[in-house]
């Protein structure tokens, strides 16, 4: 019984530290021309354009996975001010973890024509991104999580080449992971120590 209660306490401590990223603002966008190959996602036709991604804990960490592209321009993805990859990278390939910051500090850049789109968008630029997903009849948004649900969000970038707007010029999967607070580590270690002590007492008896 004691062991069960301790295990439950440990699970509660870990569960209380879930990372959360929220979407703020953005515009409903429906588009055509998004191709599944070479983009390693299901075909997409809608998303929330230029929504701001905000983390509930700036110490959480994110990983970014390059999922593919269909673009003539060279497009880049930056996190925390540093270039992480461009659309010539192997797909899929994962980078990070990086501190999430709040809002998330990322941007897309079309290196061919210089267009840049930070988190939250750039109303003056043709280039933009969408958080891929679907809308119901009441226009409520549900984010797409990848072919196997492995991402928190999948972002599709449309670069500055004004021949289309299909959001597959650079596709990025984002995964947010929690960084436990020091108090959580201490509680887990104390719980494990007590469980070990109880186990030894049982063997001794």
mmCIF file with all atom_site columns, C-alpha atoms in Angstrom, residues 30-189:
data_model
loop_
_atom_site.group_PDB
_atom_site.id
_atom_site.type_symbol
_atom_site.label_atom_id
_atom_site.label_alt_id
_atom_site.label_comp_id
_atom_site.label_asym_id
_atom_site.label_entity_id
_atom_site.label_seq_id
_atom_site.pdbx_PDB_ins_code
_atom_site.Cartn_x
_atom_site.Cartn_y
_atom_site.Cartn_z
_atom_site.occupancy
_atom_site.B_iso_or_equiv
_atom_site.pdbx_formal_charge
_atom_site.auth_seq_id
_atom_site.auth_comp_id
_atom_site.auth_asym_id
_atom_site.auth_atom_id
_atom_site.pdbx_PDB_model_num
ATOM 1   C CA . UNK A 1 30  ? -7.327  27.520 -46.500 1.00 0.00 ? 30  UNK A CA 1
ATOM 2   C CA . UNK A 1 31  ? -4.969  26.660 -49.341 1.00 0.00 ? 31  UNK A CA 1
ATOM 3   C CA . UNK A 1 32  ? -4.277  24.149 -52.104 1.00 0.00 ? 32  UNK A CA 1
ATOM 4   C CA . UNK A 1 33  ? -1.151  22.595 -53.575 1.00 0.00 ? 33  UNK A CA 1
ATOM 5   C CA . UNK A 1 34  ? 0.388   21.164 -50.390 1.00 0.00 ? 34  UNK A CA 1
ATOM 6   C CA . UNK A 1 35  ? 2.015   17.919 -51.518 1.00 0.00 ? 35  UNK A CA 1
ATOM 7   C CA . UNK A 1 36  ? 2.687   14.995 -49.187 1.00 0.00 ? 36  UNK A CA 1
ATOM 8   C CA . UNK A 1 37  ? 5.899   13.853 -50.899 1.00 0.00 ? 37  UNK A CA 1
ATOM 9   C CA . UNK A 1 38  ? 8.568   15.090 -50.398 1.00 0.00 ? 38  UNK A CA 1
ATOM 10  C CA . UNK A 1 39  ? 6.994   16.605 -47.261 1.00 0.00 ? 39  UNK A CA 1
ATOM 11  C CA . UNK A 1 40  ? 6.817   13.888 -44.594 1.00 0.00 ? 40  UNK A CA 1
ATOM 12  C CA . UNK A 1 41  ? 3.319   14.676 -43.391 1.00 0.00 ? 41  UNK A CA 1
ATOM 13  C CA . UNK A 1 42  ? -0.206  13.936 -44.500 1.00 0.00 ? 42  UNK A CA 1
ATOM 14  C CA . UNK A 1 43  ? -1.530  16.265 -47.215 1.00 0.00 ? 43  UNK A CA 1
ATOM 15  C CA . UNK A 1 44  ? -2.744  19.528 -45.678 1.00 0.00 ? 44  UNK A CA 1
ATOM 16  C CA . UNK A 1 45  ? -5.171  22.215 -46.819 1.00 0.00 ? 45  UNK A CA 1
ATOM 17  C CA . UNK A 1 46  ? -5.657  24.583 -43.865 1.00 0.00 ? 46  UNK A CA 1
ATOM 18  C CA . UNK A 1 47  ? -3.948  26.178 -40.913 1.00 0.00 ? 47  UNK A CA 1
ATOM 19  C CA . UNK A 1 48  ? -3.772  29.103 -38.530 1.00 0.00 ? 48  UNK A CA 1
ATOM 20  C CA . UNK A 1 49  ? -1.645  31.726 -40.250 1.00 0.00 ? 49  UNK A CA 1
ATOM 21  C CA . UNK A 1 50  ? 1.037   33.581 -38.278 1.00 0.00 ? 50  UNK A CA 1
ATOM 22  C CA . UNK A 1 51  ? -0.323  32.595 -34.860 1.00 0.00 ? 51  UNK A CA 1
ATOM 23  C CA . UNK A 1 52  ? 1.946   33.478 -31.930 1.00 0.00 ? 52  UNK A CA 1
ATOM 24  C CA . UNK A 1 53  ? 3.248   30.403 -30.064 1.00 0.00 ? 53  UNK A CA 1
ATOM 25  C CA . UNK A 1 54  ? 3.595   31.119 -26.345 1.00 0.00 ? 54  UNK A CA 1
ATOM 26  C CA . UNK A 1 55  ? 5.096   28.718 -23.780 1.00 0.00 ? 55  UNK A CA 1
ATOM 27  C CA . UNK A 1 56  ? 3.824   28.625 -20.199 1.00 0.00 ? 56  UNK A CA 1
ATOM 28  C CA . UNK A 1 57  ? 7.412   28.115 -19.000 1.00 0.00 ? 57  UNK A CA 1
ATOM 29  C CA . UNK A 1 58  ? 10.359  29.811 -20.751 1.00 0.00 ? 58  UNK A CA 1
ATOM 30  C CA . UNK A 1 59  ? 12.681  27.158 -19.298 1.00 0.00 ? 59  UNK A CA 1
ATOM 31  C CA . UNK A 1 60  ? 10.932  24.359 -21.192 1.00 0.00 ? 60  UNK A CA 1
ATOM 32  C CA . UNK A 1 61  ? 12.744  22.918 -24.184 1.00 0.00 ? 61  UNK A CA 1
ATOM 33  C CA . UNK A 1 62  ? 11.791  22.451 -27.820 1.00 0.00 ? 62  UNK A CA 1
ATOM 34  C CA . UNK A 1 63  ? 13.102  20.212 -30.556 1.00 0.00 ? 63  UNK A CA 1
ATOM 35  C CA . UNK A 1 64  ? 12.626  21.073 -34.222 1.00 0.00 ? 64  UNK A CA 1
ATOM 36  C CA . UNK A 1 65  ? 12.333  18.394 -36.901 1.00 0.00 ? 65  UNK A CA 1
ATOM 37  C CA . UNK A 1 66  ? 12.798  19.218 -40.585 1.00 0.00 ? 66  UNK A CA 1
ATOM 38  C CA . UNK A 1 67  ? 10.022  17.284 -42.321 1.00 0.00 ? 67  UNK A CA 1
ATOM 39  C CA . UNK A 1 68  ? 10.625  18.278 -45.923 1.00 0.00 ? 68  UNK A CA 1
ATOM 40  C CA . UNK A 1 69  ? 10.101  20.939 -48.560 1.00 0.00 ? 69  UNK A CA 1
ATOM 41  C CA . UNK A 1 70  ? 8.915   21.681 -52.046 1.00 0.00 ? 70  UNK A CA 1
ATOM 42  C CA . UNK A 1 71  ? 10.601  24.933 -52.999 1.00 0.00 ? 71  UNK A CA 1
ATOM 43  C CA . UNK A 1 72  ? 12.977  26.463 -55.510 1.00 0.00 ? 72  UNK A CA 1
ATOM 44  C CA . UNK A 1 73  ? 14.209  29.014 -52.959 1.00 0.00 ? 73  UNK A CA 1
ATOM 45  C CA . UNK A 1 74  ? 16.630  28.232 -50.134 1.00 0.00 ? 74  UNK A CA 1
ATOM 46  C CA . UNK A 1 75  ? 14.638  28.609 -46.914 1.00 0.00 ? 75  UNK A CA 1
ATOM 47  C CA . UNK A 1 76  ? 15.969  28.586 -43.359 1.00 0.00 ? 76  UNK A CA 1
ATOM 48  C CA . UNK A 1 77  ? 14.697  27.980 -39.826 1.00 0.00 ? 77  UNK A CA 1
ATOM 49  C CA . UNK A 1 78  ? 16.185  29.862 -36.846 1.00 0.00 ? 78  UNK A CA 1
ATOM 50  C CA . UNK A 1 79  ? 15.744  29.246 -33.102 1.00 0.00 ? 79  UNK A CA 1
ATOM 51  C CA . UNK A 1 80  ? 16.900  31.716 -30.430 1.00 0.00 ? 80  UNK A CA 1
ATOM 52  C CA . UNK A 1 81  ? 18.677  33.806 -33.044 1.00 0.00 ? 81  UNK A CA 1
ATOM 53  C CA . UNK A 1 82  ? 20.753  30.970 -34.517 1.00 0.00 ? 82  UNK A CA 1
ATOM 54  C CA . UNK A 1 83  ? 20.359  29.137 -37.831 1.00 0.00 ? 83  UNK A CA 1
ATOM 55  C CA . UNK A 1 84  ? 19.235  25.557 -37.140 1.00 0.00 ? 84  UNK A CA 1
ATOM 56  C CA . UNK A 1 85  ? 18.762  24.138 -40.658 1.00 0.00 ? 85  UNK A CA 1
ATOM 57  C CA . UNK A 1 86  ? 17.736  24.997 -44.192 1.00 0.00 ? 86  UNK A CA 1
ATOM 58  C CA . UNK A 1 87  ? 15.590  23.124 -46.662 1.00 0.00 ? 87  UNK A CA 1
ATOM 59  C CA . UNK A 1 88  ? 18.599  21.338 -48.146 1.00 0.00 ? 88  UNK A CA 1
ATOM 60  C CA . UNK A 1 89  ? 18.939  19.248 -44.977 1.00 0.00 ? 89  UNK A CA 1
ATOM 61  C CA . UNK A 1 90  ? 18.052  15.556 -44.901 1.00 0.00 ? 90  UNK A CA 1
ATOM 62  C CA . UNK A 1 91  ? 14.426  14.887 -44.077 1.00 0.00 ? 91  UNK A CA 1
ATOM 63  C CA . UNK A 1 92  ? 13.504  13.954 -41.474 1.00 0.00 ? 92  UNK A CA 1
ATOM 64  C CA . UNK A 1 93  ? 16.198  15.324 -39.192 1.00 0.00 ? 93  UNK A CA 1
ATOM 65  C CA . UNK A 1 94  ? 15.776  16.591 -35.621 1.00 0.00 ? 94  UNK A CA 1
ATOM 66  C CA . UNK A 1 95  ? 17.642  19.440 -33.904 1.00 0.00 ? 95  UNK A CA 1
ATOM 67  C CA . UNK A 1 96  ? 17.799  20.596 -30.304 1.00 0.00 ? 96  UNK A CA 1
ATOM 68  C CA . UNK A 1 97  ? 16.702  20.692 -27.613 1.00 0.00 ? 97  UNK A CA 1
ATOM 69  C CA . UNK A 1 98  ? 16.632  24.468 -27.297 1.00 0.00 ? 98  UNK A CA 1
ATOM 70  C CA . UNK A 1 99  ? 15.195  26.572 -24.493 1.00 0.00 ? 99  UNK A CA 1
ATOM 71  C CA . UNK A 1 100 ? 11.673  27.467 -25.493 1.00 0.00 ? 100 UNK A CA 1
ATOM 72  C CA . UNK A 1 101 ? 11.554  31.066 -24.238 1.00 0.00 ? 101 UNK A CA 1
ATOM 73  C CA . UNK A 1 102 ? 8.143   32.709 -24.158 1.00 0.00 ? 102 UNK A CA 1
ATOM 74  C CA . UNK A 1 103 ? 6.971   33.480 -26.779 1.00 0.00 ? 103 UNK A CA 1
ATOM 75  C CA . UNK A 1 104 ? 8.959   30.833 -28.647 1.00 0.00 ? 104 UNK A CA 1
ATOM 76  C CA . UNK A 1 105 ? 11.928  32.494 -30.322 1.00 0.00 ? 105 UNK A CA 1
ATOM 77  C CA . UNK A 1 106 ? 11.904  31.217 -33.897 1.00 0.00 ? 106 UNK A CA 1
ATOM 78  C CA . UNK A 1 107 ? 11.747  32.616 -37.401 1.00 0.00 ? 107 UNK A CA 1
ATOM 79  C CA . UNK A 1 108 ? 11.618  31.474 -40.993 1.00 0.00 ? 108 UNK A CA 1
ATOM 80  C CA . UNK A 1 109 ? 13.763  33.150 -43.629 1.00 0.00 ? 109 UNK A CA 1
ATOM 81  C CA . UNK A 1 110 ? 13.796  32.965 -47.406 1.00 0.00 ? 110 UNK A CA 1
ATOM 82  C CA . UNK A 1 111 ? 17.540  33.234 -48.002 1.00 0.00 ? 111 UNK A CA 1
ATOM 83  C CA . UNK A 1 112 ? 16.959  33.747 -51.723 1.00 0.00 ? 112 UNK A CA 1
ATOM 84  C CA . UNK A 1 113 ? 14.947  36.979 -51.494 1.00 0.00 ? 113 UNK A CA 1
ATOM 85  C CA . UNK A 1 114 ? 15.526  37.944 -47.827 1.00 0.00 ? 114 UNK A CA 1
ATOM 86  C CA . UNK A 1 115 ? 11.921  37.589 -46.589 1.00 0.00 ? 115 UNK A CA 1
ATOM 87  C CA . UNK A 1 116 ? 11.728  36.912 -42.835 1.00 0.00 ? 116 UNK A CA 1
ATOM 88  C CA . UNK A 1 117 ? 8.776   35.759 -40.734 1.00 0.00 ? 117 UNK A CA 1
ATOM 89  C CA . UNK A 1 118 ? 9.224   35.596 -36.930 1.00 0.00 ? 118 UNK A CA 1
ATOM 90  C CA . UNK A 1 119 ? 6.903   33.921 -34.449 1.00 0.00 ? 119 UNK A CA 1
ATOM 91  C CA . UNK A 1 120 ? 3.668   35.933 -34.683 1.00 0.00 ? 120 UNK A CA 1
ATOM 92  C CA . UNK A 1 121 ? 4.154   36.780 -38.340 1.00 0.00 ? 121 UNK A CA 1
ATOM 93  C CA . UNK A 1 122 ? 4.983   39.835 -40.410 1.00 0.00 ? 122 UNK A CA 1
ATOM 94  C CA . UNK A 1 123 ? 1.966   41.584 -41.870 1.00 0.00 ? 123 UNK A CA 1
ATOM 95  C CA . UNK A 1 124 ? 4.139   43.488 -44.363 1.00 0.00 ? 124 UNK A CA 1
ATOM 96  C CA . UNK A 1 125 ? 5.613   40.376 -46.014 1.00 0.00 ? 125 UNK A CA 1
ATOM 97  C CA . UNK A 1 126 ? 4.176   37.981 -48.605 1.00 0.00 ? 126 UNK A CA 1
ATOM 98  C CA . UNK A 1 127 ? 6.033   35.157 -46.902 1.00 0.00 ? 127 UNK A CA 1
ATOM 99  C CA . UNK A 1 128 ? 4.176   33.610 -43.949 1.00 0.00 ? 128 UNK A CA 1
ATOM 100 C CA . UNK A 1 129 ? 3.711   30.379 -42.032 1.00 0.00 ? 129 UNK A CA 1
ATOM 101 C CA . UNK A 1 130 ? 0.751   28.399 -40.787 1.00 0.00 ? 130 UNK A CA 1
ATOM 102 C CA . UNK A 1 131 ? 0.273   26.115 -37.833 1.00 0.00 ? 131 UNK A CA 1
ATOM 103 C CA . UNK A 1 132 ? -1.177  23.206 -39.789 1.00 0.00 ? 132 UNK A CA 1
ATOM 104 C CA . UNK A 1 133 ? -4.564  21.910 -38.685 1.00 0.00 ? 133 UNK A CA 1
ATOM 105 C CA . UNK A 1 134 ? -8.291  21.902 -39.303 1.00 0.00 ? 134 UNK A CA 1
ATOM 106 C CA . UNK A 1 135 ? -11.309 24.078 -38.536 1.00 0.00 ? 135 UNK A CA 1
ATOM 107 C CA . UNK A 1 136 ? -14.774 22.881 -37.618 1.00 0.00 ? 136 UNK A CA 1
ATOM 108 C CA . UNK A 1 137 ? -18.015 24.535 -38.744 1.00 0.00 ? 137 UNK A CA 1
ATOM 109 C CA . UNK A 1 138 ? -17.755 26.999 -35.842 1.00 0.00 ? 138 UNK A CA 1
ATOM 110 C CA . UNK A 1 139 ? -14.188 27.885 -36.967 1.00 0.00 ? 139 UNK A CA 1
ATOM 111 C CA . UNK A 1 140 ? -12.577 26.291 -33.915 1.00 0.00 ? 140 UNK A CA 1
ATOM 112 C CA . UNK A 1 141 ? -9.035  25.202 -34.684 1.00 0.00 ? 141 UNK A CA 1
ATOM 113 C CA . UNK A 1 142 ? -7.471  21.774 -34.025 1.00 0.00 ? 142 UNK A CA 1
ATOM 114 C CA . UNK A 1 143 ? -3.715  21.530 -34.563 1.00 0.00 ? 143 UNK A CA 1
ATOM 115 C CA . UNK A 1 144 ? -2.247  18.756 -36.709 1.00 0.00 ? 144 UNK A CA 1
ATOM 116 C CA . UNK A 1 145 ? 0.250   16.607 -34.768 1.00 0.00 ? 145 UNK A CA 1
ATOM 117 C CA . UNK A 1 146 ? 2.037   14.692 -37.533 1.00 0.00 ? 146 UNK A CA 1
ATOM 118 C CA . UNK A 1 147 ? 1.407   11.344 -39.172 1.00 0.00 ? 147 UNK A CA 1
ATOM 119 C CA . UNK A 1 148 ? 1.776   9.492  -35.866 1.00 0.00 ? 148 UNK A CA 1
ATOM 120 C CA . UNK A 1 149 ? 0.924   12.288 -33.406 1.00 0.00 ? 149 UNK A CA 1
ATOM 121 C CA . UNK A 1 150 ? 4.581   12.836 -32.605 1.00 0.00 ? 150 UNK A CA 1
ATOM 122 C CA . UNK A 1 151 ? 4.584   16.663 -32.600 1.00 0.00 ? 151 UNK A CA 1
ATOM 123 C CA . UNK A 1 152 ? 2.850   19.373 -30.628 1.00 0.00 ? 152 UNK A CA 1
ATOM 124 C CA . UNK A 1 153 ? 2.651   21.556 -33.729 1.00 0.00 ? 153 UNK A CA 1
ATOM 125 C CA . UNK A 1 154 ? 3.637   21.318 -37.382 1.00 0.00 ? 154 UNK A CA 1
ATOM 126 C CA . UNK A 1 155 ? 4.514   24.590 -39.097 1.00 0.00 ? 155 UNK A CA 1
ATOM 127 C CA . UNK A 1 156 ? 4.378   25.092 -42.855 1.00 0.00 ? 156 UNK A CA 1
ATOM 128 C CA . UNK A 1 157 ? 6.308   28.011 -44.362 1.00 0.00 ? 157 UNK A CA 1
ATOM 129 C CA . UNK A 1 158 ? 5.413   29.787 -47.587 1.00 0.00 ? 158 UNK A CA 1
ATOM 130 C CA . UNK A 1 159 ? 8.426   31.662 -48.883 1.00 0.00 ? 159 UNK A CA 1
ATOM 131 C CA . UNK A 1 160 ? 8.644   34.940 -50.796 1.00 0.00 ? 160 UNK A CA 1
ATOM 132 C CA . UNK A 1 161 ? 8.275   33.409 -54.259 1.00 0.00 ? 161 UNK A CA 1
ATOM 133 C CA . UNK A 1 162 ? 4.890   34.794 -55.302 1.00 0.00 ? 162 UNK A CA 1
ATOM 134 C CA . UNK A 1 163 ? 3.931   31.929 -57.568 1.00 0.00 ? 163 UNK A CA 1
ATOM 135 C CA . UNK A 1 164 ? 1.940   29.983 -54.988 1.00 0.00 ? 164 UNK A CA 1
ATOM 136 C CA . UNK A 1 165 ? 0.825   29.903 -51.361 1.00 0.00 ? 165 UNK A CA 1
ATOM 137 C CA . UNK A 1 166 ? 0.797   26.213 -50.465 1.00 0.00 ? 166 UNK A CA 1
ATOM 138 C CA . UNK A 1 167 ? 2.826   26.215 -47.211 1.00 0.00 ? 167 UNK A CA 1
ATOM 139 C CA . UNK A 1 168 ? 5.154   23.341 -48.058 1.00 0.00 ? 168 UNK A CA 1
ATOM 140 C CA . UNK A 1 169 ? 8.310   25.356 -48.839 1.00 0.00 ? 169 UNK A CA 1
ATOM 141 C CA . UNK A 1 170 ? 9.771   24.383 -45.443 1.00 0.00 ? 170 UNK A CA 1
ATOM 142 C CA . UNK A 1 171 ? 7.868   22.160 -43.010 1.00 0.00 ? 171 UNK A CA 1
ATOM 143 C CA . UNK A 1 172 ? 8.903   21.915 -39.342 1.00 0.00 ? 172 UNK A CA 1
ATOM 144 C CA . UNK A 1 173 ? 7.597   19.732 -36.515 1.00 0.00 ? 173 UNK A CA 1
ATOM 145 C CA . UNK A 1 174 ? 7.900   21.208 -33.011 1.00 0.00 ? 174 UNK A CA 1
ATOM 146 C CA . UNK A 1 175 ? 7.937   19.156 -29.813 1.00 0.00 ? 175 UNK A CA 1
ATOM 147 C CA . UNK A 1 176 ? 7.932   20.817 -26.397 1.00 0.00 ? 176 UNK A CA 1
ATOM 148 C CA . UNK A 1 177 ? 9.354   18.982 -23.387 1.00 0.00 ? 177 UNK A CA 1
ATOM 149 C CA . UNK A 1 178 ? 9.107   19.980 -19.762 1.00 0.00 ? 178 UNK A CA 1
ATOM 150 C CA . UNK A 1 179 ? 12.156  20.815 -17.678 1.00 0.00 ? 179 UNK A CA 1
ATOM 151 C CA . UNK A 1 180 ? 11.217  19.817 -14.097 1.00 0.00 ? 180 UNK A CA 1
ATOM 152 C CA . UNK A 1 181 ? 11.660  22.404 -11.368 1.00 0.00 ? 181 UNK A CA 1
ATOM 153 C CA . UNK A 1 182 ? 14.394  21.620 -8.773  1.00 0.00 ? 182 UNK A CA 1
ATOM 154 C CA . UNK A 1 183 ? 11.644  20.931 -6.221  1.00 0.00 ? 183 UNK A CA 1
ATOM 155 C CA . UNK A 1 184 ? 10.248  18.234 -8.516  1.00 0.00 ? 184 UNK A CA 1
ATOM 156 C CA . UNK A 1 185 ? 13.649  16.541 -8.759  1.00 0.00 ? 185 UNK A CA 1
ATOM 157 C CA . UNK A 1 186 ? 13.986  16.661 -4.973  1.00 0.00 ? 186 UNK A CA 1
ATOM 158 C CA . UNK A 1 187 ? 10.533  15.144 -4.462  1.00 0.00 ? 187 UNK A CA 1
ATOM 159 C CA . UNK A 1 188 ? 11.231  12.368 -6.954  1.00 0.00 ? 188 UNK A CA 1
ATOM 160 C CA . UNK A 1 189 ? 14.581  11.527 -5.381  1.00 0.00 ? 189 UNK A CA 1
#
